[in-house]
C-alpha cells in the first residue's frame, strides 16, 4: 500500500568507513529517489546529523576511531538527533553485536551480506513511522503555540475585568448585597488570572525562555500584598492568618516569581483550611538560605503522595479544592520557580507545630554577598 508519506523525499545517511559498502547501499537506495548522503567515520556522521538531521541512519559497527555503538549512543543522547531511527549494520550471527546495539539505542539491524529487498522494506517502514511522528510533533508544537497565544491574550481582558470590578466595588451607590456579589466576582477573576499566570510561568520555565531577574525584595510587603488580595476569601472562611518573621527581611530574588510562589502557597492554605482555623506564615533567613513557609490545619497528605504533589496536574482526589476549581498547577509552578533560584520546595505533613494539616516550605539559597545585606532595613 502506498501513501503520501512513501512518496515524500527523505534524507538517508549511510555511515561506513568502507567505500565498497557505501556504494553498495547507495546503489540499493538509488531506486527510492530519496536523498542519500555518506559519512566515512563516526565524527563526520555526528557532524552531518547535527547540521542537517536525516530521516534515517544506516550505521556500520566496525569503524576505526569511534565505533558504531558510540556514534549511536551520542546520537540518541542529543535532543537534536534522538528521534532519528538508526539501523545498525551487523554481521549475521553476531549475537553480542545485537545486544550492544540495542543497549546503545539502535532501532533495528541490517545483517551482512545485505539483502536489497529486505533493506528497502525495512527503510520504507521506518520512514513511514518517522513521517507520522514528525507530523504529530508538528501538530503538538502548533497546539502548544496556539494555547500559549490564547492564554497570553486572556491576560489583558482579565486585567480589565478585575480593574472594573474593583472600581465598581468602591462605588458609594451600590448596596451591600451587590458589593458582596462584586467581591465574589473579583475573587473568581483573581483565580482565573492566577491560573493564566501559572500556565504562562510554567511554559516559560520549562522552555528555558524565562530570564531570572534577581533584585532585593522586601518579603513582608510581598506577603502583606497577597494577604490583602485574598482578604475576602480569608474572611469568607473565618480564617486567622498569623505572621511570624523579621519585618525588615530583604531577599535577593525574582520579585515576580516569588510573588507567585507566595500567592500559590497562600491560596492553597486558604482553600484547604477548615473554617475558623489558623494559617501560619513564617519567614526567616540565615547566612545560607531564606525560608518561607505556610502551615494550615486540615487533612494531612499521605506519604505516598508527597513525591508527586509537585508534579503538574497532581491533585489529591476527594479534596475540597476540586469543588473550588484549580487544575493542579500551583505547586508545580512553585517548585519550578524555586528550582530556578537554585532552591527547593518541601512538604511537611502533618504540619510542624500543628496536630494535623500540612506545611509547605520554599527554600532559597542566599549568595554570600546578598546574605550579608538580607536583613538591611527598608526606609
Ligand atoms: N495547603 C494544602 N493542604 C492540603 N492539601 C494541599 C495543600 N496544598 C496543596 N494540596 C494538595 O495538592 C494538590 C496540588 O496543589 P496545587 O496548588 O498544585 O493545585 P490546585 O490548588 O489543586 O490547583 P491550582 O493551584 O492549579 O489552582 C491540591 O489539589 C491538593 O490536593
Ligand atoms: Mg493551588
XYZ file of C-alpha atoms and ligand atoms in Angstrom:
411
model
C 0.000 0.000 0.000
C 1.475 3.373 -0.895
C 0.594 6.711 0.643
C 1.814 10.319 0.521
C 4.455 9.607 3.151
C 6.028 6.996 0.864
C 6.260 9.473 -1.971
C 7.806 12.318 0.070
C 11.567 12.704 -0.391
C 13.531 11.685 2.705
C 17.161 12.064 3.745
C 19.152 8.898 4.400
C 22.636 8.938 5.930
C 24.965 5.983 5.320
C 27.862 5.708 7.787
C 30.581 3.237 6.821
C 34.361 3.523 6.533
C 34.467 1.088 3.581
C 33.784 2.693 0.243
C 32.594 -0.608 -1.240
C 29.834 -0.952 1.392
C 28.711 2.670 0.991
C 28.493 2.250 -2.804
C 26.541 -0.986 -2.403
C 23.949 0.586 -0.072
C 23.775 3.737 -2.195
C 23.107 1.589 -5.258
C 20.264 -0.230 -3.475
C 18.762 3.060 -2.320
C 19.066 4.778 -5.711
C 15.720 3.369 -6.857
C 13.886 5.010 -3.923
C 14.528 8.560 -5.128
C 15.479 9.667 -1.594
C 18.439 11.960 -0.890
C 21.313 9.740 0.203
C 24.448 11.160 1.764
C 27.502 9.489 3.246
C 29.886 9.741 6.187
C 33.218 7.914 6.236
C 33.594 7.841 10.031
C 31.755 8.443 13.318
C 32.875 12.054 13.791
C 31.698 13.045 10.329
C 28.388 11.224 10.932
C 27.754 13.190 14.150
C 28.632 16.424 12.408
C 26.325 15.781 9.441
C 23.449 14.534 11.608
C 23.630 17.664 13.775
C 23.907 20.071 10.852
C 21.165 18.567 8.753
C 19.290 15.792 10.638
C 18.462 12.900 8.285
C 15.248 10.854 8.470
C 17.110 7.583 8.934
C 20.709 6.465 9.527
C 22.318 3.225 8.328
C 25.260 2.777 10.695
C 28.152 0.351 10.404
C 29.505 -1.050 13.667
C 33.162 -1.724 12.952
C 34.841 1.559 12.086
C 38.266 2.902 13.019
C 38.198 5.618 15.718
C 34.676 5.917 17.036
C 32.742 2.666 16.508
C 29.056 2.413 15.582
C 27.931 1.803 19.183
C 29.482 5.061 20.417
C 28.087 7.013 17.464
C 24.641 5.562 18.133
C 24.792 6.425 21.838
C 25.854 10.002 21.095
C 23.069 10.455 18.543
C 20.467 9.087 20.958
C 21.798 11.315 23.786
C 21.286 14.522 21.830
C 17.878 16.244 21.771
C 18.551 17.240 18.175
C 19.082 13.707 16.858
C 17.495 11.288 19.348
C 14.370 10.689 17.271
C 16.226 9.630 14.110
C 15.781 5.876 13.530
C 19.151 4.112 13.468
C 19.576 0.820 11.605
C 22.847 -0.835 12.560
C 24.685 -2.943 10.055
C 25.828 -6.169 11.730
C 27.290 -9.441 10.600
C 24.962 -12.419 10.613
C 25.022 -14.425 13.880
C 26.869 -11.741 15.850
C 24.512 -12.035 18.836
C 26.780 -9.903 21.035
C 26.542 -7.105 18.487
C 22.734 -7.221 18.614
C 22.730 -6.841 22.380
C 25.253 -3.997 22.351
C 23.397 -2.282 19.519
C 20.125 -2.386 21.457
C 21.908 -1.120 24.584
C 23.327 1.808 22.654
C 19.860 2.753 21.366
C 19.707 1.246 17.850
C 16.207 0.845 16.442
C 16.850 -2.164 14.192
C 19.530 -4.147 12.346
C 20.540 -4.889 8.817
C 22.567 -8.072 8.517
C 25.503 -8.540 6.189
C 25.540 -9.739 3.464
C 22.808 -7.221 2.748
C 19.583 -8.202 1.032
C 18.255 -5.360 -1.130
C 14.544 -6.218 -0.857
C 14.693 -6.636 2.931
C 16.575 -3.349 3.382
C 14.165 -1.394 1.200
C 11.129 -2.800 3.004
C 12.597 -2.038 6.410
C 13.602 1.511 5.430
C 10.150 2.138 3.972
C 8.521 1.140 7.278
C 10.839 3.298 9.366
C 10.436 6.310 7.099
C 6.667 5.993 7.266
C 6.772 5.952 11.078
C 9.227 8.837 11.170
C 6.994 10.946 8.929
C 3.999 10.191 11.136
C 5.886 11.095 14.310
C 7.167 14.310 12.652
C 3.555 15.174 11.822
C 2.432 14.539 15.422
C 5.319 16.702 16.670
C 4.372 19.467 14.288
C 0.721 19.324 15.387
C 1.765 19.356 19.065
C 4.013 22.340 18.511
C 1.189 24.141 16.728
C -1.250 23.250 19.539
C 1.185 24.487 22.205
C 1.814 27.739 20.330
C -1.908 28.274 19.924
C -2.624 27.532 23.598
C 0.148 29.886 24.674
C -1.214 32.632 22.421
C -4.776 32.201 23.690
C -3.712 32.088 27.340
C -1.497 35.123 26.800
C -4.324 37.046 25.120
C -6.666 36.290 28.040
C -4.406 38.223 30.363
C -5.323 41.691 29.037
C -9.119 41.299 29.272
C -8.776 39.691 32.743
C -6.817 42.699 33.982
C -9.594 44.935 32.598
C -12.339 42.864 34.271
C -10.535 42.944 37.632
C -9.944 46.696 37.342
C -13.605 47.470 36.635
C -14.826 45.117 39.373
C -12.511 46.864 41.798
C -13.798 50.285 40.727
C -17.449 49.167 40.944
C -16.937 47.775 44.427
C -15.689 51.118 45.636
C -18.711 52.987 44.312
C -20.926 54.585 47.014
C -24.128 53.935 45.122
C -24.282 50.143 45.468
C -25.983 48.069 48.112
C -24.019 45.800 50.418
C -25.516 42.766 48.627
C -24.237 43.989 45.243
C -20.849 44.734 46.830
C -20.733 41.154 48.101
C -21.542 39.814 44.597
C -18.839 42.020 43.088
C -16.370 40.820 45.702
C -17.115 37.208 44.768
C -16.755 38.024 41.068
C -13.419 39.722 41.766
C -12.209 36.740 43.756
C -13.114 34.373 40.878
C -11.385 36.702 38.420
C -8.247 36.527 40.593
C -8.442 32.706 40.455
C -8.592 32.762 36.647
C -5.797 35.306 36.493
C -3.688 33.090 38.817
C -4.288 30.106 36.543
C -3.234 32.125 33.478
C -0.063 33.277 35.265
C 0.742 29.705 36.377
C 0.287 28.353 32.842
C 2.430 31.051 31.257
C 5.034 30.851 34.035
C 5.377 27.073 33.767
C 5.615 27.248 29.988
C 8.403 29.830 30.221
C 10.269 27.984 32.964
C 10.010 24.678 31.093
C 11.115 26.085 27.759
C 14.001 27.957 29.366
C 12.805 31.280 27.945
C 12.419 32.893 31.353
C 15.316 35.065 32.446
C 15.600 35.401 36.214
C 15.657 38.964 37.353
C 17.058 38.883 40.899
C 16.645 42.086 42.889
C 16.329 42.978 46.582
C 12.741 42.131 47.552
C 11.088 43.233 50.813
C 9.420 39.938 51.730
C 6.936 41.169 54.397
C 5.450 43.665 51.893
C 5.006 40.925 49.317
C 3.298 38.684 51.879
C 1.016 41.510 53.038
C 0.092 42.343 49.431
C -1.026 38.739 48.851
C -2.996 38.641 52.105
C -4.779 41.847 51.047
C -5.668 40.321 47.647
C -7.041 37.198 49.363
C -8.778 39.079 52.159
C -12.319 38.289 51.009
C -11.584 34.535 50.898
C -9.910 34.687 54.295
C -12.953 36.417 55.780
C -15.392 34.128 53.994
C -13.857 31.060 55.673
C -13.373 32.895 59.010
C -9.645 32.179 58.938
C -6.997 33.830 61.062
C -3.616 34.466 59.436
C -0.678 34.616 61.823
C 2.557 36.173 60.617
C 5.956 35.474 62.071
C 9.263 36.761 60.743
C 11.579 39.775 60.690
C 9.742 42.855 59.408
C 12.846 44.115 57.650
C 13.787 40.981 55.715
C 15.017 41.574 52.216
C 15.776 38.619 49.976
C 17.522 38.833 46.638
C 15.205 37.005 44.242
C 12.973 37.460 41.218
C 10.105 39.521 42.640
C 7.556 38.400 40.097
C 8.254 34.691 40.598
C 8.468 34.983 44.388
C 5.181 36.860 44.439
C 3.535 33.986 42.553
C 5.084 31.401 44.893
C 3.760 33.288 47.933
C 0.359 33.642 46.268
C 0.034 29.956 45.311
C 1.050 28.731 48.752
C -1.361 31.122 50.461
C -4.265 30.346 48.113
C -3.766 26.616 48.763
C -3.721 27.124 52.517
C -6.965 29.097 52.321
C -8.566 26.544 50.008
C -7.716 23.541 52.173
C -8.166 25.012 55.653
C -11.247 24.136 57.656
C -13.379 27.150 58.614
C -12.416 29.071 61.764
C -8.839 27.777 61.708
C -5.414 29.391 61.752
C -2.955 29.737 58.857
C 0.608 30.434 59.899
C 3.006 32.228 57.555
C 6.644 32.264 58.640
C 9.815 33.589 57.052
C 13.434 33.794 58.130
C 16.902 33.922 56.698
C 20.298 32.845 57.901
C 23.686 33.222 56.282
C 22.931 30.451 53.773
C 19.244 30.456 52.909
C 15.906 32.160 53.012
C 12.932 30.067 54.185
C 9.295 30.886 53.615
C 6.644 28.535 54.961
C 2.872 28.329 55.090
C 1.178 25.996 57.542
C -2.502 25.178 57.689
C -4.815 22.839 59.529
C -6.815 20.234 57.645
C -6.165 16.819 56.230
C -2.585 15.600 56.142
C -1.107 14.396 52.865
C -0.275 10.703 52.773
C 3.420 9.988 52.316
C 2.632 8.184 49.037
C 1.507 11.492 47.510
C 4.422 13.527 48.735
C 6.624 12.511 45.823
C 4.101 13.555 43.171
C 2.433 16.556 44.739
C 4.821 18.956 42.941
C 4.110 17.406 39.527
C 1.913 19.221 37.032
C -1.817 18.474 37.347
C -1.297 16.488 40.573
C -4.401 16.792 42.719
C -5.473 14.579 45.557
C -8.961 13.266 44.993
C -11.799 13.986 47.396
C -10.254 17.277 48.465
C -12.436 20.379 48.572
C -10.079 22.073 46.067
C -11.762 20.234 43.248
C -15.048 21.923 44.027
C -13.224 25.266 44.393
C -11.613 24.988 40.976
C -7.919 24.721 40.244
C -6.153 22.349 37.932
C -3.136 21.252 39.940
C -0.543 23.675 38.566
C 0.132 25.847 41.622
C 2.683 23.661 43.380
C 4.317 22.648 40.084
C 4.832 26.338 39.386
C 6.216 26.918 42.918
C 8.702 24.084 42.519
C 9.914 25.255 39.107
C 10.209 28.880 40.270
C 12.104 27.916 43.434
C 14.288 25.432 41.492
C 15.145 28.238 39.058
C 16.626 30.102 42.057
C 18.661 27.004 42.969
C 16.317 26.287 45.908
C 13.822 23.587 46.825
C 10.207 23.076 47.877
C 9.398 20.859 50.826
C 6.245 19.401 52.256
C 5.875 18.520 55.929
C 2.779 16.566 56.848
C 1.393 16.504 59.470
C 2.402 20.135 59.797
C 5.167 21.202 62.171
C 3.623 22.534 65.366
C 0.092 21.555 64.291
C -1.616 18.331 65.234
C -2.949 17.973 61.668
C -2.645 19.698 58.283
C 0.355 20.479 56.134
C 3.308 22.809 55.946
C 4.891 23.839 52.655
C 8.352 25.379 52.742
C 10.131 27.279 49.959
C 13.903 27.389 50.486
C 16.065 29.778 48.502
C 19.854 29.789 48.796
C 21.431 33.150 49.518
C 24.643 34.175 47.825
C 27.320 35.242 50.294
C 27.196 38.935 49.384
C 23.379 39.091 49.404
C 23.153 37.206 52.700
C 25.058 39.988 54.396
C 22.520 42.538 53.250
C 19.475 40.333 53.637
C 18.425 41.999 56.848
C 19.008 45.549 55.689
C 16.161 47.717 56.824
C 13.791 49.462 54.464
C 13.083 53.128 54.822
N -2.197 23.520 51.893
C -2.659 22.336 51.444
N -3.343 21.493 52.264
C -3.777 20.307 51.802
N -3.630 19.835 50.562
C -2.958 20.633 49.699
C -2.430 21.921 50.095
N -1.822 22.454 49.040
C -1.960 21.580 48.034
N -2.635 20.489 48.414
C -2.953 19.308 47.572
O -2.063 19.332 46.477
C -2.782 19.438 45.236
C -1.966 20.229 44.247
O -1.908 21.603 44.636
P -1.759 22.683 43.510
O -1.630 24.004 44.137
O -0.655 22.262 42.594
O -3.114 22.532 42.673
P -4.588 23.102 42.965
O -4.544 24.060 44.107
O -5.492 21.945 43.078
O -4.907 23.863 41.608
P -4.259 25.258 41.097
O -3.117 25.596 42.017
O -3.821 24.977 39.709
O -5.338 26.268 41.193
C -4.098 20.074 45.617
O -5.124 19.796 44.679
C -4.360 19.389 46.955
O -4.848 18.096 46.739
Mg -3.073 25.597 44.144
